[in-house]
Amino acid sequence: MTESPRAWRRELVGSMVEAAVLFSRDGQVLAINDRARDLLRTTPDVATDGVVETLSNAELSRAVDEVRVTGKPITVETEHGHRHLRASASMVSGETLLLISDRTQEKRVEELRRDFVVNASHELKTPVTSIQTLAEALSVVIHEQPERVPALVTRLGDEAERLAALVHDLLDLRRLEERGTREREPVDLTELVRQVVAAQVGRADGAGVELSVAAPDHLYVDGVAGDLEVIVKNLVVNAIKYNRTGGSAQVRLRPIGTMIEFAIEDTGIGIPQADLPRIFERFYRVDTARSRETGGTGLGLSIVRHAVEHHGGTIHVDSRLGQGTTFTVRLPAGRPPPGEPNR
Ligand code: ADP
């Protein structure tokens, strides 16, 4: 072979965006680009190394050898150095071209999705099974022990409520996980917070928790009202649920530069340091029994995180076990609509 076709091959392979390796008819490496060196973690000697030394991966070597024998293109997937690679080998004028792409990220997303379906089905199964069992019990008790009916009906209602909360949260999560732009508008966050808090006073009273708001009037956020409500409601409900009798939860709002800060501080049970990095994960709960007892779905904080990120905001948590927790959310400030006071 003359020098020029070889140089031409090197240039061609080097110019490819995708990781590429070219092998000669007799299985020696003719050209390899930087992306392929990086993915394969290899630095072969061009023109002296063969398929096996170059690829250092049994599945990829087998694919190249097979193409060299059959001449038919082939695609394989393999794990290599903590990466998930997809490679296609094909014959080009008697030589074999191997193109490799890094599918690690896609594989991880696929796995997360699969885990999500498994977890969601498992979570849905619990109330569904309870409802079936209670319905069966009712059909017997209604004739034989009618005095037990009211208690069973109450439990049936509770389980149906849990199921409804779960379906509701799953739909919220799905909606928020879909990227895509939603119409944002100036939303009076102070007003929204006061309304959400007012709606939770009954729950707070029931739990013996004092709920308060400290906020200047009319702080505007550039956002989607429904999503902002989801953020505030989930955090307020958690501050009540994970509190103690005689405790308190305070919501504070203030402008900070171009952002509006929303902080909610409770005097509740707190979160162990080791759990803090995981509480925004779907279905993660510190204490599963307590979460279930209070009607939790384990989805609230992951919904909150998605909604905050959609707004280009940040969320931060500080907690001391046995003393309390503060969630701090910052959201981009919005311009008040014309005619409204500016802050
Ligand atoms: P859940 O539906 O279980 O409340 P979340 O996603 O809202 O699910 O919260 C995840 C977990 O984080 C909860 O199960 C609870 O263990 C913990 N957590 C959330 N908020 C608080 C809080 N204010 N104080 C203590 N623990 C909290």
Coordinates of C-alpha atoms and ligand atoms in Angstrom, one line a residue:
M1 CA 0.0 0.0 0.0
T2 CA 1.3 3.5 -0.8
E3 CA 1.6 6.2 1.8
S4 CA -1.1 8.4 0.5
P5 CA -4.2 6.1 0.7
R6 CA -3.0 5.3 4.2
A7 CA -2.8 9.0 5.2
W8 CA -6.1 9.6 3.5
R9 CA -7.7 6.8 5.6
R10 CA -6.2 8.3 8.8
E11 CA -7.6 11.7 7.9
L12 CA -11.0 10.4 7.1
V13 CA -11.3 8.4 10.4
G14 CA -9.8 11.3 12.3
S15 CA -12.4 13.7 10.9
M16 CA -15.3 11.5 12.1
V17 CA -17.4 12.8 15.0
E18 CA -18.2 9.3 16.1
A19 CA -15.5 7.0 17.6
A20 CA -14.1 5.0 14.6
V21 CA -11.5 2.3 14.0
L22 CA -10.6 1.0 10.6
F23 CA -9.0 -2.5 10.2
S24 CA -7.2 -3.8 7.1
R25 CA -8.2 -7.1 5.3
D26 CA -5.8 -9.0 7.5
G27 CA -7.0 -7.5 10.7
Q28 CA -4.5 -4.8 11.4
V29 CA -5.5 -1.4 12.7
L30 CA -5.1 1.2 9.9
A31 CA -6.6 4.2 11.6
I32 CA -8.2 5.1 14.9
N33 CA -9.5 8.5 16.0
D34 CA -9.1 10.2 19.4
R35 CA -12.7 9.6 20.4
A36 CA -12.2 5.8 19.9
R37 CA -8.9 5.9 21.8
D38 CA -10.8 7.5 24.7
L39 CA -13.8 5.2 24.6
L40 CA -11.7 2.0 24.3
R41 CA -9.0 3.4 26.6
T42 CA -6.3 2.2 24.2
T43 CA -3.4 3.6 22.3
P44 CA -2.7 1.0 19.6
D45 CA 0.3 1.0 17.3
V46 CA -1.2 1.7 14.0
A47 CA -0.3 -0.9 11.3
T48 CA 1.3 -3.4 13.8
D49 CA -1.5 -4.1 16.3
G50 CA -4.3 -6.4 15.4
V51 CA -8.0 -6.5 16.3
V52 CA -7.6 -8.1 19.8
E53 CA -4.9 -5.7 21.1
T54 CA -6.6 -2.7 19.7
L55 CA -10.1 -3.4 21.1
S56 CA -9.2 -5.2 24.3
N57 CA -12.8 -6.3 24.4
A58 CA -14.0 -9.8 23.5
E59 CA -17.4 -8.8 22.1
L60 CA -16.0 -6.0 19.9
S61 CA -13.2 -8.2 18.6
R62 CA -15.7 -11.0 17.8
A63 CA -17.9 -8.5 15.9
V64 CA -15.0 -7.3 13.8
D65 CA -13.8 -10.9 13.0
E66 CA -17.4 -11.9 12.1
V67 CA -17.7 -9.0 9.6
R68 CA -14.4 -9.9 8.1
V69 CA -15.6 -13.4 7.5
T70 CA -19.2 -12.8 6.5
G71 CA -19.0 -9.3 5.0
K72 CA -22.4 -8.6 6.7
P73 CA -22.8 -5.5 9.0
I74 CA -23.4 -6.2 12.7
T75 CA -24.2 -4.2 15.8
V76 CA -23.3 -5.2 19.3
E77 CA -23.6 -3.7 22.8
T78 CA -21.0 -4.2 25.5
E79 CA -19.8 -2.9 28.8
H80 CA -16.3 -1.5 28.7
G81 CA -14.4 0.3 31.4
H82 CA -17.7 1.3 33.2
R83 CA -19.2 2.5 30.0
H84 CA -22.0 1.1 27.9
L85 CA -20.9 1.0 24.3
R86 CA -22.9 0.3 21.1
A87 CA -20.7 -0.6 18.1
S88 CA -21.5 -1.3 14.5
A89 CA -19.0 -3.0 12.3
S90 CA -19.3 -3.0 8.5
M91 CA -17.2 -3.9 5.5
V92 CA -15.9 -1.0 3.3
S93 CA -13.9 -2.1 0.2
G94 CA -12.6 -5.2 2.0
E95 CA -11.6 -3.3 5.1
T96 CA -13.6 -3.2 8.3
L97 CA -14.9 0.0 9.8
L98 CA -16.0 -0.1 13.5
L99 CA -18.1 2.9 14.7
I100 CA -18.7 3.1 18.5
S101 CA -21.1 5.3 20.5
D102 CA -21.2 5.8 24.2
R103 CA -24.7 4.8 25.4
T104 CA -23.9 5.0 29.2
Q105 CA -26.3 7.9 29.8
E106 CA -29.2 6.5 27.8
K107 CA -28.7 3.1 29.6
R108 CA -28.9 4.9 32.9
V109 CA -32.1 6.7 32.0
E110 CA -33.6 3.5 30.8
E111 CA -32.7 1.8 34.1
L112 CA -34.2 4.7 36.1
R113 CA -37.4 4.5 34.1
R114 CA -37.6 0.7 34.7
D115 CA -37.0 1.2 38.4
F116 CA -39.7 3.9 38.4
V117 CA -42.3 1.6 36.9
V118 CA -41.4 -1.2 39.3
N119 CA -41.5 1.2 42.3
A120 CA -44.7 2.8 41.2
S121 CA -46.5 -0.5 40.6
H122 CA -45.4 -1.7 44.0
E123 CA -46.7 1.5 45.7
L124 CA -50.0 1.3 43.8
K125 CA -50.4 -2.4 44.8
T126 CA -50.5 -1.7 48.5
P127 CA -53.7 0.4 48.6
V128 CA -55.3 -1.6 45.8
T129 CA -54.8 -4.8 47.8
S130 CA -56.2 -3.2 51.0
I131 CA -59.3 -2.0 49.1
Q132 CA -59.9 -5.5 47.8
T133 CA -59.5 -7.0 51.2
L134 CA -61.7 -4.5 52.9
A135 CA -64.4 -4.8 50.2
E136 CA -64.4 -8.6 50.8
A137 CA -64.6 -8.1 54.5
L138 CA -67.5 -5.7 54.1
S139 CA -69.5 -8.1 52.1
V140 CA -69.4 -10.6 54.9
V141 CA -69.6 -8.3 57.9
I142 CA -72.6 -6.3 56.5
H143 CA -74.9 -9.3 57.3
E144 CA -73.1 -11.0 60.2
Q145 CA -71.6 -8.0 62.2
P146 CA -73.3 -4.8 60.9
E147 CA -71.8 -2.9 63.9
R148 CA -68.3 -3.3 62.3
V149 CA -69.4 -1.7 59.0
P150 CA -68.7 2.0 59.9
A151 CA -65.1 1.2 60.9
L152 CA -64.4 -0.7 57.7
V153 CA -66.0 2.0 55.5
T154 CA -63.7 4.5 57.1
R155 CA -60.7 2.4 56.4
L156 CA -61.9 1.9 52.8
G157 CA -62.2 5.6 52.4
D158 CA -58.6 6.1 53.8
E159 CA -57.1 3.6 51.4
A160 CA -59.0 5.1 48.4
E161 CA -57.7 8.5 49.5
R162 CA -54.1 7.1 49.5
L163 CA -54.6 5.7 46.1
A164 CA -56.0 9.0 44.8
A165 CA -53.0 10.9 46.3
L166 CA -50.6 8.5 44.7
V167 CA -52.2 8.8 41.2
H168 CA -52.4 12.6 41.6
D169 CA -48.7 12.8 42.5
L170 CA -47.7 10.5 39.7
L171 CA -49.5 12.6 37.2
D172 CA -47.9 15.8 38.7
L173 CA -44.5 14.2 38.4
R174 CA -45.1 13.1 34.8
R175 CA -46.3 16.5 33.8
L176 CA -43.3 18.2 35.5
E177 CA -40.7 15.8 34.1
E178 CA -41.8 16.6 30.6
R179 CA -39.5 19.3 29.4
G180 CA -41.0 21.9 27.2
T181 CA -41.9 25.5 28.0
R182 CA -45.0 26.5 29.7
E183 CA -46.3 30.0 29.7
R184 CA -44.9 31.9 32.6
E185 CA -46.5 35.0 34.0
P186 CA -46.0 37.3 37.0
V187 CA -47.5 35.5 40.1
D188 CA -48.0 37.2 43.4
L189 CA -46.1 34.7 45.6
T190 CA -47.1 36.3 48.8
E191 CA -50.7 36.0 47.9
L192 CA -50.3 32.4 46.8
V193 CA -48.4 31.5 50.0
R194 CA -51.1 33.0 52.2
Q195 CA -53.8 31.1 50.3
V196 CA -52.0 27.8 50.6
V197 CA -51.3 28.3 54.2
A198 CA -54.9 29.3 55.0
A199 CA -56.0 26.0 53.4
Q200 CA -53.7 24.0 55.6
V201 CA -54.7 25.6 58.9
G202 CA -57.1 22.8 59.7
R203 CA -54.4 20.2 59.2
A204 CA -52.0 22.2 61.3
D205 CA -54.5 22.6 64.1
G206 CA -55.2 18.9 64.0
A207 CA -51.5 18.2 64.4
G208 CA -51.1 20.8 67.1
V209 CA -48.7 22.8 64.9
E210 CA -48.7 26.6 64.8
L211 CA -48.5 27.8 61.2
S212 CA -47.4 31.4 60.4
V213 CA -46.3 33.6 57.4
A214 CA -43.9 36.5 57.5
A215 CA -43.9 38.2 54.2
P216 CA -44.1 41.6 52.6
D217 CA -47.2 42.1 50.4
H218 CA -46.9 41.5 46.7
L219 CA -43.7 39.7 45.9
Y220 CA -43.9 38.7 42.3
V221 CA -42.3 35.6 40.8
D222 CA -42.0 34.8 37.1
G223 CA -43.7 31.5 37.1
V224 CA -46.5 29.1 36.5
A225 CA -49.1 29.5 39.2
G226 CA -50.2 25.9 39.4
D227 CA -46.6 24.7 39.7
L228 CA -45.8 27.3 42.4
E229 CA -48.8 26.1 44.3
V230 CA -47.5 22.5 44.1
I231 CA -44.1 23.6 45.5
V232 CA -45.5 25.6 48.4
K233 CA -48.2 23.1 49.3
N234 CA -45.8 20.1 49.4
L235 CA -43.3 21.9 51.6
V236 CA -46.0 23.3 54.0
V237 CA -47.7 19.9 54.3
N238 CA -44.4 18.2 55.1
A239 CA -43.6 20.9 57.7
I240 CA -46.8 20.0 59.4
K241 CA -46.6 16.2 58.9
Y242 CA -43.0 15.8 60.2
N243 CA -43.5 18.1 63.2
R244 CA -44.5 17.5 66.8
T245 CA -47.5 18.5 68.9
G246 CA -46.9 22.1 70.2
G247 CA -44.4 22.7 67.4
S248 CA -44.4 25.4 64.7
A249 CA -43.8 26.0 61.1
Q250 CA -43.0 29.4 59.7
V251 CA -43.0 30.6 56.1
R252 CA -40.8 33.6 55.2
L253 CA -40.5 35.4 51.9
R254 CA -38.0 38.1 51.0
P255 CA -36.5 39.5 47.8
I256 CA -32.8 38.7 47.2
G257 CA -31.2 40.4 44.2
T258 CA -33.1 39.1 41.1
M259 CA -34.6 36.3 43.1
I260 CA -37.4 35.8 45.6
E261 CA -36.6 33.6 48.5
F262 CA -39.2 31.3 50.0
A263 CA -38.1 29.6 53.2
I264 CA -40.1 27.3 55.5
E265 CA -38.7 26.5 58.9
D266 CA -40.2 23.8 61.1
T267 CA -39.5 22.6 64.6
G268 CA -40.1 19.0 63.7
I269 CA -38.3 15.7 63.8
G270 CA -35.5 16.7 61.5
I271 CA -33.8 14.6 58.9
P272 CA -30.6 12.5 59.5
Q273 CA -27.5 14.0 57.7
A274 CA -27.0 10.7 55.9
D275 CA -30.5 10.9 54.3
L276 CA -30.3 14.5 53.2
P277 CA -28.8 13.9 49.8
R278 CA -31.5 11.3 49.0
I279 CA -34.8 13.0 50.1
F280 CA -35.4 14.5 46.6
E281 CA -35.4 11.0 45.0
R282 CA -38.7 9.5 43.9
F283 CA -40.2 7.3 46.6
Y284 CA -37.4 7.9 49.1
R285 CA -38.6 8.2 52.7
V286 CA -36.6 8.4 55.9
D287 CA -39.2 6.6 57.9
T288 CA -41.6 4.6 55.7
A289 CA -44.0 3.9 58.5
R290 CA -44.4 7.6 59.4
S291 CA -44.8 8.7 55.8
R292 CA -47.5 6.1 55.2
E293 CA -49.3 6.9 58.4
T294 CA -49.5 10.6 57.4
G295 CA -50.7 9.7 53.9
G296 CA -47.3 10.4 52.2
T297 CA -46.5 9.1 48.8
G298 CA -42.7 9.6 48.9
L299 CA -43.1 11.7 45.7
G300 CA -43.6 15.2 47.2
L301 CA -40.0 16.4 47.3
S302 CA -39.1 15.0 43.8
I303 CA -42.1 16.9 42.4
V304 CA -41.0 20.1 44.3
R305 CA -37.4 19.7 42.9
H306 CA -38.7 19.4 39.3
A307 CA -41.0 22.3 39.6
V308 CA -38.3 24.5 41.1
E309 CA -35.8 23.6 38.4
H310 CA -38.5 24.3 35.7
H311 CA -38.6 27.8 37.1
G312 CA -34.8 28.2 36.9
G313 CA -34.7 28.2 40.7
T314 CA -32.8 26.5 43.4
I315 CA -33.8 24.4 46.5
H316 CA -31.7 23.9 49.6
V317 CA -32.3 21.9 52.8
D318 CA -30.9 22.4 56.3
S319 CA -31.8 20.0 59.0
R320 CA -31.0 19.0 62.6
L321 CA -32.3 15.7 63.9
G322 CA -34.8 16.2 66.6
Q323 CA -34.8 20.0 66.2
G324 CA -36.2 20.9 62.8
T325 CA -35.8 21.5 59.1
T326 CA -35.6 24.5 56.8
F327 CA -36.2 24.3 53.1
T328 CA -35.1 27.3 51.2
V329 CA -36.3 27.9 47.6
R330 CA -35.2 30.8 45.4
L331 CA -37.2 31.6 42.3
P332 CA -36.6 34.3 39.7
A333 CA -38.5 37.5 40.5
G334 CA -41.1 38.7 38.1
R335 CA -42.3 42.1 37.1
P336 CA -45.6 43.1 38.7
P337 CA -48.4 43.5 36.2
P338 CA -49.1 47.1 35.2
G339 CA -50.9 49.0 37.9
E340 CA -49.6 46.8 40.7
P341 CA -47.1 48.2 43.3
N342 CA -43.4 47.5 42.4
R343 CA -41.0 46.3 45.0
Ligands
ADP1 P1 -43.6 11.9 51.7 O1 -44.8 11.7 50.9 O2 -43.1 10.6 52.3 O3 -43.7 13.0 52.7 P2 -41.6 13.5 50.3 O4 -41.0 13.3 49.0 O5 -42.5 14.8 50.5 O6 -42.5 12.2 50.7 O7 -40.5 13.5 51.4 C1 -39.5 12.5 51.4 C2 -39.1 12.2 52.9 O8 -38.3 13.3 53.4 C3 -40.2 12.0 53.8 O9 -40.7 10.7 53.8 C4 -39.6 12.4 55.2 O10 -38.9 11.3 55.7 C5 -38.6 13.5 54.8 N1 -39.1 14.8 55.0 C6 -39.6 15.7 54.1 N2 -39.9 16.9 54.6 C7 -39.5 16.8 55.9 C8 -39.6 17.7 57.0 N3 -40.0 19.0 56.9 N4 -39.1 17.3 58.2 C9 -38.6 16.1 58.4 N5 -38.5 15.1 57.4 C10 -39.0 15.5 56.2

